[in-house]
mmCIF file of C-alpha atoms and ligand atoms in Angstrom:
data_model
loop_
_atom_site.group_PDB
_atom_site.id
_atom_site.type_symbol
_atom_site.label_atom_id
_atom_site.label_comp_id
_atom_site.label_asym_id
_atom_site.label_seq_id
_atom_site.Cartn_x
_atom_site.Cartn_y
_atom_site.Cartn_z
ATOM 1 C CA UNK A 1 105.806 93.058 68.698
ATOM 2 C CA UNK A 2 102.515 94.469 70.009
ATOM 3 C CA UNK A 3 102.208 93.597 73.584
ATOM 4 C CA UNK A 4 99.313 94.159 76.188
ATOM 5 C CA UNK A 5 100.048 94.499 80.031
ATOM 6 C CA UNK A 6 97.095 94.333 82.096
ATOM 7 C CA UNK A 7 97.652 95.931 85.453
ATOM 8 C CA UNK A 8 100.466 98.037 84.008
ATOM 9 C CA UNK A 9 100.437 100.618 86.685
ATOM 10 C CA UNK A 10 100.944 98.079 89.394
ATOM 11 C CA UNK A 11 104.274 96.942 91.002
ATOM 12 C CA UNK A 12 105.252 94.068 88.557
ATOM 13 C CA UNK A 13 103.254 95.419 85.399
ATOM 14 C CA UNK A 14 105.124 98.720 85.493
ATOM 15 C CA UNK A 15 108.595 97.174 85.666
ATOM 16 C CA UNK A 16 107.617 94.738 82.985
ATOM 17 C CA UNK A 17 106.279 97.522 80.774
ATOM 18 C CA UNK A 18 109.679 99.416 81.016
ATOM 19 C CA UNK A 19 111.711 96.474 80.279
ATOM 20 C CA UNK A 20 109.762 95.522 77.208
ATOM 21 C CA UNK A 21 109.791 99.225 75.997
ATOM 22 C CA UNK A 22 113.754 99.097 76.369
ATOM 23 C CA UNK A 23 113.581 95.945 74.198
ATOM 24 C CA UNK A 24 111.892 97.914 71.460
ATOM 25 C CA UNK A 25 108.400 96.412 71.607
ATOM 26 C CA UNK A 26 105.261 98.440 71.441
ATOM 27 C CA UNK A 27 103.296 98.221 74.769
ATOM 28 C CA UNK A 28 99.776 98.862 75.547
ATOM 29 C CA UNK A 29 99.334 99.215 79.385
ATOM 30 C CA UNK A 30 95.829 98.958 80.863
ATOM 31 C CA UNK A 31 94.898 99.544 84.525
ATOM 32 C CA UNK A 32 92.017 101.219 86.369
ATOM 33 C CA UNK A 33 94.138 103.750 88.170
ATOM 34 C CA UNK A 34 91.162 106.139 88.569
ATOM 35 C CA UNK A 35 89.539 104.066 91.212
ATOM 36 C CA UNK A 36 92.597 102.967 92.971
ATOM 37 C CA UNK A 37 93.232 103.830 96.757
ATOM 38 C CA UNK A 38 96.835 104.103 95.974
ATOM 39 C CA UNK A 39 96.443 106.438 92.905
ATOM 40 C CA UNK A 40 99.411 108.636 93.676
ATOM 41 C CA UNK A 41 101.776 105.517 93.956
ATOM 42 C CA UNK A 42 100.368 104.205 90.715
ATOM 43 C CA UNK A 43 101.027 107.457 89.020
ATOM 44 C CA UNK A 44 104.616 107.472 90.118
ATOM 45 C CA UNK A 45 104.932 103.823 88.920
ATOM 46 C CA UNK A 46 103.853 105.002 85.647
ATOM 47 C CA UNK A 47 105.927 108.135 85.154
ATOM 48 C CA UNK A 48 108.929 106.668 83.239
ATOM 49 C CA UNK A 49 106.780 104.856 80.780
ATOM 50 C CA UNK A 50 103.879 107.451 80.019
ATOM 51 C CA UNK A 51 106.303 109.570 78.147
ATOM 52 C CA UNK A 52 107.691 106.683 76.115
ATOM 53 C CA UNK A 53 106.492 106.954 72.249
ATOM 54 C CA UNK A 54 105.896 103.384 72.042
ATOM 55 C CA UNK A 55 103.667 103.157 75.145
ATOM 56 C CA UNK A 56 99.876 103.490 74.730
ATOM 57 C CA UNK A 57 98.025 103.970 77.896
ATOM 58 C CA UNK A 58 94.289 102.953 78.816
ATOM 59 C CA UNK A 59 93.044 104.037 82.169
ATOM 60 C CA UNK A 60 90.019 101.636 82.340
ATOM 61 C CA UNK A 61 88.276 98.970 84.188
ATOM 62 C CA UNK A 62 89.059 95.743 82.135
ATOM 63 C CA UNK A 63 85.789 94.312 83.307
ATOM 64 C CA UNK A 64 84.030 97.228 81.548
ATOM 65 C CA UNK A 65 85.697 97.278 78.105
ATOM 66 C CA UNK A 66 85.583 95.253 74.841
ATOM 67 C CA UNK A 67 88.336 92.897 75.428
ATOM 68 C CA UNK A 68 88.249 91.369 71.931
ATOM 69 C CA UNK A 69 89.013 94.820 70.589
ATOM 70 C CA UNK A 70 91.701 95.332 73.039
ATOM 71 C CA UNK A 71 93.437 92.159 72.303
ATOM 72 C CA UNK A 72 92.724 91.981 68.353
ATOM 73 C CA UNK A 73 96.168 93.403 67.501
ATOM 74 C CA UNK A 74 98.201 91.829 70.224
ATOM 75 C CA UNK A 75 101.028 89.341 69.665
ATOM 76 C CA UNK A 76 101.517 88.855 73.393
ATOM 77 C CA UNK A 77 99.322 89.312 76.424
ATOM 78 C CA UNK A 78 100.697 89.681 80.029
ATOM 79 C CA UNK A 79 97.812 89.305 82.374
ATOM 80 C CA UNK A 80 98.984 90.732 85.673
ATOM 81 C CA UNK A 81 95.707 92.659 86.599
ATOM 82 C CA UNK A 82 94.208 91.272 89.693
ATOM 83 C CA UNK A 83 93.535 91.716 93.419
ATOM 84 C CA UNK A 84 96.659 90.605 95.316
ATOM 85 C CA UNK A 85 97.103 89.812 98.972
ATOM 86 C CA UNK A 86 96.040 86.916 101.111
ATOM 87 C CA UNK A 87 94.699 88.753 104.101
ATOM 88 C CA UNK A 88 92.056 90.939 102.674
ATOM 89 C CA UNK A 89 90.491 88.155 100.676
ATOM 90 C CA UNK A 90 88.276 86.762 103.426
ATOM 91 C CA UNK A 91 84.767 87.964 104.223
ATOM 92 C CA UNK A 92 82.788 90.318 101.965
ATOM 93 C CA UNK A 93 85.767 91.383 99.885
ATOM 94 C CA UNK A 94 85.875 87.815 98.379
ATOM 95 C CA UNK A 95 83.415 89.150 95.839
ATOM 96 C CA UNK A 96 86.043 91.646 94.735
ATOM 97 C CA UNK A 97 88.558 88.975 94.292
ATOM 98 C CA UNK A 98 86.091 86.857 92.470
ATOM 99 C CA UNK A 99 85.626 89.642 89.802
ATOM 100 C CA UNK A 100 89.277 90.790 89.680
ATOM 101 C CA UNK A 101 90.865 87.267 89.711
ATOM 102 C CA UNK A 102 88.497 84.813 88.226
ATOM 103 C CA UNK A 103 85.870 86.547 86.131
ATOM 104 C CA UNK A 104 88.422 88.748 84.544
ATOM 105 C CA UNK A 105 90.802 85.959 83.685
ATOM 106 C CA UNK A 106 88.038 84.069 82.012
ATOM 107 C CA UNK A 107 87.224 87.152 80.006
ATOM 108 C CA UNK A 108 90.731 87.539 79.076
ATOM 109 C CA UNK A 109 91.179 83.935 78.068
ATOM 110 C CA UNK A 110 87.819 84.164 76.018
ATOM 111 C CA UNK A 111 89.131 87.106 74.146
ATOM 112 C CA UNK A 112 92.574 85.603 73.524
ATOM 113 C CA UNK A 113 90.845 82.464 72.148
ATOM 114 C CA UNK A 114 89.192 84.723 69.537
ATOM 115 C CA UNK A 115 92.660 85.965 68.235
ATOM 116 C CA UNK A 116 94.486 84.302 65.372
ATOM 117 C CA UNK A 117 97.453 86.521 65.955
ATOM 118 C CA UNK A 118 98.169 85.930 69.632
ATOM 119 C CA UNK A 119 101.502 83.991 70.306
ATOM 120 C CA UNK A 120 101.354 83.937 74.022
ATOM 121 C CA UNK A 121 99.244 84.734 77.082
ATOM 122 C CA UNK A 122 101.375 84.924 80.175
ATOM 123 C CA UNK A 123 99.198 84.496 83.316
ATOM 124 C CA UNK A 124 100.494 85.680 86.545
ATOM 125 C CA UNK A 125 99.811 82.998 89.308
ATOM 126 C CA UNK A 126 101.208 82.715 92.838
ATOM 127 C CA UNK A 127 102.827 80.655 95.452
ATOM 128 C CA UNK A 128 99.638 81.008 97.325
ATOM 129 C CA UNK A 129 98.192 78.247 95.268
ATOM 130 C CA UNK A 130 100.376 75.800 97.403
ATOM 131 C CA UNK A 131 98.893 76.535 100.663
ATOM 132 C CA UNK A 132 100.267 76.252 104.135
ATOM 133 C CA UNK A 133 103.852 75.332 103.284
ATOM 134 C CA UNK A 134 105.947 72.885 105.301
ATOM 135 C CA UNK A 135 109.368 74.655 104.367
ATOM 136 C CA UNK A 136 110.113 71.884 102.008
ATOM 137 C CA UNK A 137 110.553 72.939 98.246
ATOM 138 C CA UNK A 138 107.242 73.161 96.308
ATOM 139 C CA UNK A 139 107.626 71.842 92.932
ATOM 140 C CA UNK A 140 104.854 72.237 90.093
ATOM 141 C CA UNK A 141 103.815 68.681 91.001
ATOM 142 C CA UNK A 142 103.236 69.513 94.700
ATOM 143 C CA UNK A 143 99.550 69.420 95.625
ATOM 144 C CA UNK A 144 97.684 72.713 94.856
ATOM 145 C CA UNK A 145 95.805 73.245 98.208
ATOM 146 C CA UNK A 146 95.367 76.923 98.780
ATOM 147 C CA UNK A 147 94.582 78.040 102.328
ATOM 148 C CA UNK A 148 93.260 81.410 101.422
ATOM 149 C CA UNK A 149 90.419 82.820 99.325
ATOM 150 C CA UNK A 150 93.256 84.640 97.344
ATOM 151 C CA UNK A 151 95.097 81.555 96.620
ATOM 152 C CA UNK A 152 92.006 79.848 95.474
ATOM 153 C CA UNK A 153 91.269 82.629 92.940
ATOM 154 C CA UNK A 154 94.705 82.511 91.505
ATOM 155 C CA UNK A 155 94.431 78.757 91.172
ATOM 156 C CA UNK A 156 91.056 79.055 89.440
ATOM 157 C CA UNK A 157 92.759 81.451 87.110
ATOM 158 C CA UNK A 158 95.428 78.693 86.264
ATOM 159 C CA UNK A 159 92.586 76.320 85.539
ATOM 160 C CA UNK A 160 90.648 78.877 83.300
ATOM 161 C CA UNK A 161 93.861 79.053 81.239
ATOM 162 C CA UNK A 162 94.294 75.299 81.149
ATOM 163 C CA UNK A 163 90.728 74.406 80.076
ATOM 164 C CA UNK A 164 90.895 77.059 77.286
ATOM 165 C CA UNK A 165 94.289 75.712 76.246
ATOM 166 C CA UNK A 166 92.754 72.199 76.094
ATOM 167 C CA UNK A 167 89.565 73.021 74.328
ATOM 168 C CA UNK A 168 90.901 75.888 72.102
ATOM 169 C CA UNK A 169 94.554 75.725 72.011
ATOM 170 C CA UNK A 170 94.949 78.908 74.053
ATOM 171 C CA UNK A 171 98.947 79.568 73.864
ATOM 172 C CA UNK A 172 99.397 80.300 77.559
ATOM 173 C CA UNK A 173 102.126 79.965 80.159
ATOM 174 C CA UNK A 174 101.453 80.611 83.862
ATOM 175 C CA UNK A 175 104.234 81.800 86.326
ATOM 176 C CA UNK A 176 103.781 81.148 90.139
ATOM 177 C CA UNK A 177 105.560 84.078 91.599
ATOM 178 C CA UNK A 178 107.119 83.684 95.199
ATOM 179 C CA UNK A 179 106.884 86.913 97.269
ATOM 180 C CA UNK A 180 108.150 89.709 94.892
ATOM 181 C CA UNK A 181 110.027 92.572 96.197
ATOM 182 C CA UNK A 182 112.101 95.547 94.987
ATOM 183 C CA UNK A 183 111.291 99.238 94.296
ATOM 184 C CA UNK A 184 107.581 99.824 93.782
ATOM 185 C CA UNK A 185 106.500 96.893 95.967
ATOM 186 C CA UNK A 186 102.752 97.275 96.913
ATOM 187 C CA UNK A 187 102.335 99.230 100.131
ATOM 188 C CA UNK A 188 100.446 96.383 101.745
ATOM 189 C CA UNK A 189 103.574 93.998 101.329
ATOM 190 C CA UNK A 190 105.874 93.148 104.132
ATOM 191 C CA UNK A 191 109.306 94.890 103.079
ATOM 192 C CA UNK A 192 107.309 98.070 102.003
ATOM 193 C CA UNK A 193 105.491 98.215 105.335
ATOM 194 C CA UNK A 194 108.522 97.502 107.421
ATOM 195 C CA UNK A 195 110.909 99.878 105.677
ATOM 196 C CA UNK A 196 108.337 102.802 105.842
ATOM 197 C CA UNK A 197 107.855 101.924 109.581
ATOM 198 C CA UNK A 198 111.722 102.125 110.094
ATOM 199 C CA UNK A 199 111.957 105.456 108.020
ATOM 200 C CA UNK A 200 109.149 107.132 109.725
ATOM 201 C CA UNK A 201 109.905 105.685 113.139
ATOM 202 C CA UNK A 202 106.395 104.297 113.387
ATOM 203 C CA UNK A 203 105.172 101.169 115.382
ATOM 204 C CA UNK A 204 104.899 98.018 113.295
ATOM 205 C CA UNK A 205 102.730 94.955 113.625
ATOM 206 C CA UNK A 206 104.304 91.534 113.022
ATOM 207 C CA UNK A 207 101.980 88.565 112.675
ATOM 208 C CA UNK A 208 103.020 85.420 114.325
ATOM 209 C CA UNK A 209 106.234 84.893 115.984
ATOM 210 C CA UNK A 210 108.353 86.160 113.098
ATOM 211 C CA UNK A 211 109.913 82.819 112.453
ATOM 212 C CA UNK A 212 107.655 82.288 109.312
ATOM 213 C CA UNK A 213 109.777 82.185 106.026
ATOM 214 C CA UNK A 214 109.417 83.214 102.565
ATOM 215 C CA UNK A 215 111.165 82.698 99.302
ATOM 216 C CA UNK A 216 111.806 86.256 98.244
ATOM 217 C CA UNK A 217 112.094 87.058 94.417
ATOM 218 C CA UNK A 218 113.647 90.223 93.232
ATOM 219 C CA UNK A 219 111.631 92.344 90.661
ATOM 220 C CA UNK A 220 114.245 92.211 87.885
ATOM 221 C CA UNK A 221 114.406 88.298 88.155
ATOM 222 C CA UNK A 222 110.526 88.143 87.780
ATOM 223 C CA UNK A 223 110.748 90.522 84.855
ATOM 224 C CA UNK A 224 113.273 88.368 83.260
ATOM 225 C CA UNK A 225 111.091 85.103 83.884
ATOM 226 C CA UNK A 226 108.196 87.014 82.016
ATOM 227 C CA UNK A 227 110.288 87.746 79.050
ATOM 228 C CA UNK A 228 111.571 84.302 78.942
ATOM 229 C CA UNK A 229 107.953 82.930 79.169
ATOM 230 C CA UNK A 230 106.932 85.279 76.334
ATOM 231 C CA UNK A 231 109.516 83.772 74.026
ATOM 232 C CA UNK A 232 108.928 80.265 75.223
ATOM 233 C CA UNK A 233 107.612 78.178 72.327
ATOM 234 C CA UNK A 234 105.598 75.458 74.168
ATOM 235 C CA UNK A 235 102.374 76.347 75.640
ATOM 236 C CA UNK A 236 99.924 74.952 78.271
ATOM 237 C CA UNK A 237 102.504 75.090 81.079
ATOM 238 C CA UNK A 238 103.206 76.344 84.668
ATOM 239 C CA UNK A 239 106.328 77.315 86.164
ATOM 240 C CA UNK A 240 107.731 78.310 89.852
ATOM 241 C CA UNK A 241 109.321 81.665 89.888
ATOM 242 C CA UNK A 242 111.333 82.077 93.033
ATOM 243 C CA UNK A 243 114.293 84.058 94.224
ATOM 244 C CA UNK A 244 117.959 83.428 95.430
ATOM 245 C CA UNK A 245 117.247 82.951 99.017
ATOM 246 C CA UNK A 246 114.518 82.422 101.665
ATOM 247 C CA UNK A 247 114.527 84.291 104.983
ATOM 248 C CA UNK A 248 112.264 84.697 107.976
ATOM 249 C CA UNK A 249 110.482 87.736 109.070
ATOM 250 C CA UNK A 250 112.847 88.120 112.025
ATOM 251 C CA UNK A 251 115.682 87.871 109.575
ATOM 252 C CA UNK A 252 114.238 90.757 107.500
ATOM 253 C CA UNK A 253 113.532 92.879 110.541
ATOM 254 C CA UNK A 254 117.362 92.538 111.349
ATOM 255 C CA UNK A 255 118.383 93.453 107.865
ATOM 256 C CA UNK A 256 116.113 96.526 107.862
ATOM 257 C CA UNK A 257 117.508 97.675 111.168
ATOM 258 C CA UNK A 258 120.947 97.422 109.549
ATOM 259 C CA UNK A 259 119.907 99.338 106.505
ATOM 260 C CA UNK A 260 118.017 102.049 108.320
ATOM 261 C CA UNK A 261 120.222 102.306 111.320
ATOM 262 C CA UNK A 262 117.253 102.288 113.427
ATOM 263 C CA UNK A 263 115.495 99.856 115.917
ATOM 264 C CA UNK A 264 112.037 98.827 114.951
ATOM 265 C CA UNK A 265 109.230 98.997 117.312
ATOM 266 C CA UNK A 266 107.491 95.731 117.000
ATOM 267 C CA UNK A 267 104.139 94.680 118.214
ATOM 268 C CA UNK A 268 103.327 91.025 117.897
ATOM 269 C CA UNK A 269 99.737 89.832 116.911
ATOM 270 C CA UNK A 270 98.706 86.260 116.224
ATOM 271 C CA UNK A 271 99.220 84.880 112.781
ATOM 272 C CA UNK A 272 96.593 85.760 110.313
ATOM 273 C CA UNK A 273 94.265 83.196 108.594
ATOM 274 C CA UNK A 274 95.615 82.354 105.266
ATOM 275 C CA UNK A 275 99.297 83.286 105.872
ATOM 276 C CA UNK A 276 101.475 80.300 104.923
ATOM 277 C CA UNK A 277 103.976 79.335 107.587
ATOM 278 C CA UNK A 278 106.787 78.773 104.910
ATOM 279 C CA UNK A 279 107.294 79.042 101.178
ATOM 280 C CA UNK A 280 110.215 77.655 99.135
ATOM 281 C CA UNK A 281 110.259 77.309 95.381
ATOM 282 C CA UNK A 282 111.745 74.467 93.515
ATOM 283 C CA UNK A 283 112.743 76.305 90.297
ATOM 284 C CA UNK A 284 114.483 73.455 88.568
ATOM 285 C CA UNK A 285 111.700 73.390 85.792
ATOM 286 C CA UNK A 286 111.841 76.998 85.204
ATOM 287 C CA UNK A 287 115.818 76.748 84.906
ATOM 288 C CA UNK A 288 115.801 73.978 82.308
ATOM 289 C CA UNK A 289 112.596 75.092 80.416
ATOM 290 C CA UNK A 290 112.685 78.822 80.488
ATOM 291 C CA UNK A 291 116.415 79.437 81.085
ATOM 292 C CA UNK A 292 115.202 81.314 84.357
ATOM 293 C CA UNK A 293 118.295 82.082 86.675
ATOM 294 C CA UNK A 294 117.520 84.418 89.539
ATOM 295 C CA UNK A 295 120.557 86.688 90.191
ATOM 296 C CA UNK A 296 119.706 89.190 92.850
ATOM 297 C CA UNK A 297 120.551 88.495 96.594
ATOM 298 C CA UNK A 298 118.395 89.711 99.345
ATOM 299 C CA UNK A 299 120.975 92.183 100.476
ATOM 300 C CA UNK A 300 121.417 93.801 97.153
ATOM 301 C CA UNK A 301 117.546 93.740 96.487
ATOM 302 C CA UNK A 302 116.531 95.108 99.945
ATOM 303 C CA UNK A 303 119.010 98.054 99.443
ATOM 304 C CA UNK A 304 117.267 98.896 96.197
ATOM 305 C CA UNK A 305 113.863 98.838 97.851
ATOM 306 C CA UNK A 306 115.260 100.889 100.775
ATOM 307 C CA UNK A 307 116.424 103.518 98.455
ATOM 308 C CA UNK A 308 112.941 103.641 96.643
ATOM 309 C CA UNK A 309 111.274 103.774 100.172
ATOM 310 C CA UNK A 310 113.275 106.734 101.309
ATOM 311 C CA UNK A 311 112.535 108.661 98.044
ATOM 312 C CA UNK A 312 108.829 107.957 98.321
ATOM 313 C CA UNK A 313 108.403 108.820 102.137
ATOM 314 C CA UNK A 314 111.571 110.683 102.919
ATOM 315 C CA UNK A 315 109.816 114.150 103.086
ATOM 316 C CA UNK A 316 107.405 112.896 105.649
ATOM 317 C CA UNK A 317 110.090 112.346 108.159
HETATM 318 P P1 NAD B 22 99.540 95.471 91.988
HETATM 319 O O1 NAD B 22 98.225 95.560 92.810
HETATM 320 O O2 NAD B 22 100.599 96.473 92.231
HETATM 321 O O3 NAD B 22 99.079 95.414 90.398
HETATM 322 C C1 NAD B 22 97.824 94.776 90.000
HETATM 323 C C2 NAD B 22 97.154 95.909 89.121
HETATM 324 O O4 NAD B 22 95.916 95.292 88.473
HETATM 325 C C3 NAD B 22 96.635 97.187 89.905
HETATM 326 O O5 NAD B 22 97.489 98.322 89.484
HETATM 327 C C4 NAD B 22 95.293 97.185 89.676
HETATM 328 O O6 NAD B 22 94.770 98.476 89.668
HETATM 329 C C5 NAD B 22 95.121 96.507 88.445
HETATM 330 N N1 NAD B 22 93.730 95.871 88.275
HETATM 331 C C6 NAD B 22 93.040 95.060 89.058
HETATM 332 N N2 NAD B 22 91.850 94.843 88.504
HETATM 333 C C7 NAD B 22 91.729 95.625 87.354
HETATM 334 C C8 NAD B 22 90.632 95.702 86.423
HETATM 335 N N3 NAD B 22 89.318 95.156 86.560
HETATM 336 N N4 NAD B 22 90.913 96.609 85.351
HETATM 337 C C9 NAD B 22 92.110 97.232 85.303
HETATM 338 N N5 NAD B 22 93.094 97.025 86.170
HETATM 339 C C10 NAD B 22 93.008 96.186 87.311
HETATM 340 O O7 NAD B 22 99.995 93.812 92.227
HETATM 341 P P2 NAD B 22 101.380 93.104 91.801
HETATM 342 O O8 NAD B 22 102.010 92.842 93.131
HETATM 343 O O9 NAD B 22 102.183 93.892 90.700
HETATM 344 O O10 NAD B 22 100.832 91.770 91.217
HETATM 345 C C11 NAD B 22 100.546 91.647 89.919
HETATM 346 C C12 NAD B 22 100.018 90.238 89.662
HETATM 347 O O11 NAD B 22 100.932 89.320 90.088
HETATM 348 C C13 NAD B 22 98.782 89.918 90.282
HETATM 349 O O12 NAD B 22 97.790 89.204 89.589
HETATM 350 C C14 NAD B 22 99.155 89.285 91.674
HETATM 351 O O13 NAD B 22 98.126 88.341 92.020
HETATM 352 C C15 NAD B 22 100.332 88.442 91.079
HETATM 353 N N6 NAD B 22 101.280 88.071 92.119
HETATM 354 C C16 NAD B 22 102.092 88.943 92.926
HETATM 355 C C17 NAD B 22 102.876 88.610 93.758
HETATM 356 C C18 NAD B 22 103.892 89.549 94.480
HETATM 357 O O14 NAD B 22 104.569 89.238 95.421
HETATM 358 N N7 NAD B 22 103.682 90.923 94.150
HETATM 359 C C19 NAD B 22 103.005 87.162 94.013
HETATM 360 C C20 NAD B 22 102.168 86.256 93.371
HETATM 361 C C21 NAD B 22 101.297 86.545 92.233
#
């Protein structure tokens, strides 16, 4: 099939591109790598796929191109491009989140609506749409009450897909990812920051008391969820995509100290606005409807990310 992946140079997009190419699909990856502050990391993310004969690469800003033309020949669109991360979404940078997450999703939905060929749009949503988190399981029926501007923009993206589905039959499925980790995890994310600090023996800031918990989802499980969503025949739905286990920040610190053989130098600062205290996914709907079955334990997944981090920063030691 002809597949478009927006945000293909990113963490999740690059892994998904690789998996779909391996399955024999033709993939067009789009990302505005030129303007990225993490350009060298994005280039590294892309290195396996750029050489693949069935991969077409477009280094463009999706907000500046003719999306009808991009999507016209696509059977499937994975819309992963966006601005991720809760902490930076306050203040003046909200405008960037508005463009990257809301405006762009509306333009993607508009272009998808024009296509008679499109079989599925898979939209990358987030556990951040649930808000603060009580430590109880969040199901798709739980209230959507984001506590960060980022969460609000991801929820708006879901609503855009839903109204285009209702009015124009947009064939979409939204996936709410819970903290994704593994090789190529974004440099602003927890495991990446913690492991880099351990490797380079740098001090590390922890926000809050470290007792906050997350449902951690390994990247290959997220890729599998996306592929199952692509093949899912029903449309206009949303699924939680969580991992095998939850852990607290303090648990993670201990695991990283064990992996690295080093004691982390921690500085505790107050918790940051918009950070949920606990996330935990009820994935029973994804299990029954999508056949989603996360497999990778934290120990296994963290060992793979540690190996990536040592490869990325090892020469700086
Ligand atoms: P990422 O930053 O690594 O990837 C997103 C990519 O989108 C980036 O490479 C960026 O350059 C690109 N992009 C943004 N705006 C663009 C534009 N206008 N034109 C072209 N490219 C553009 O992030 P990720 O962690 O891989 O996340 C992918 C998606 O999944 C995001 O939409 C994010 O909100 C969502 N998500 C991620 C997580 C997670 O734990 N990583 C959790 C929940 C939801």
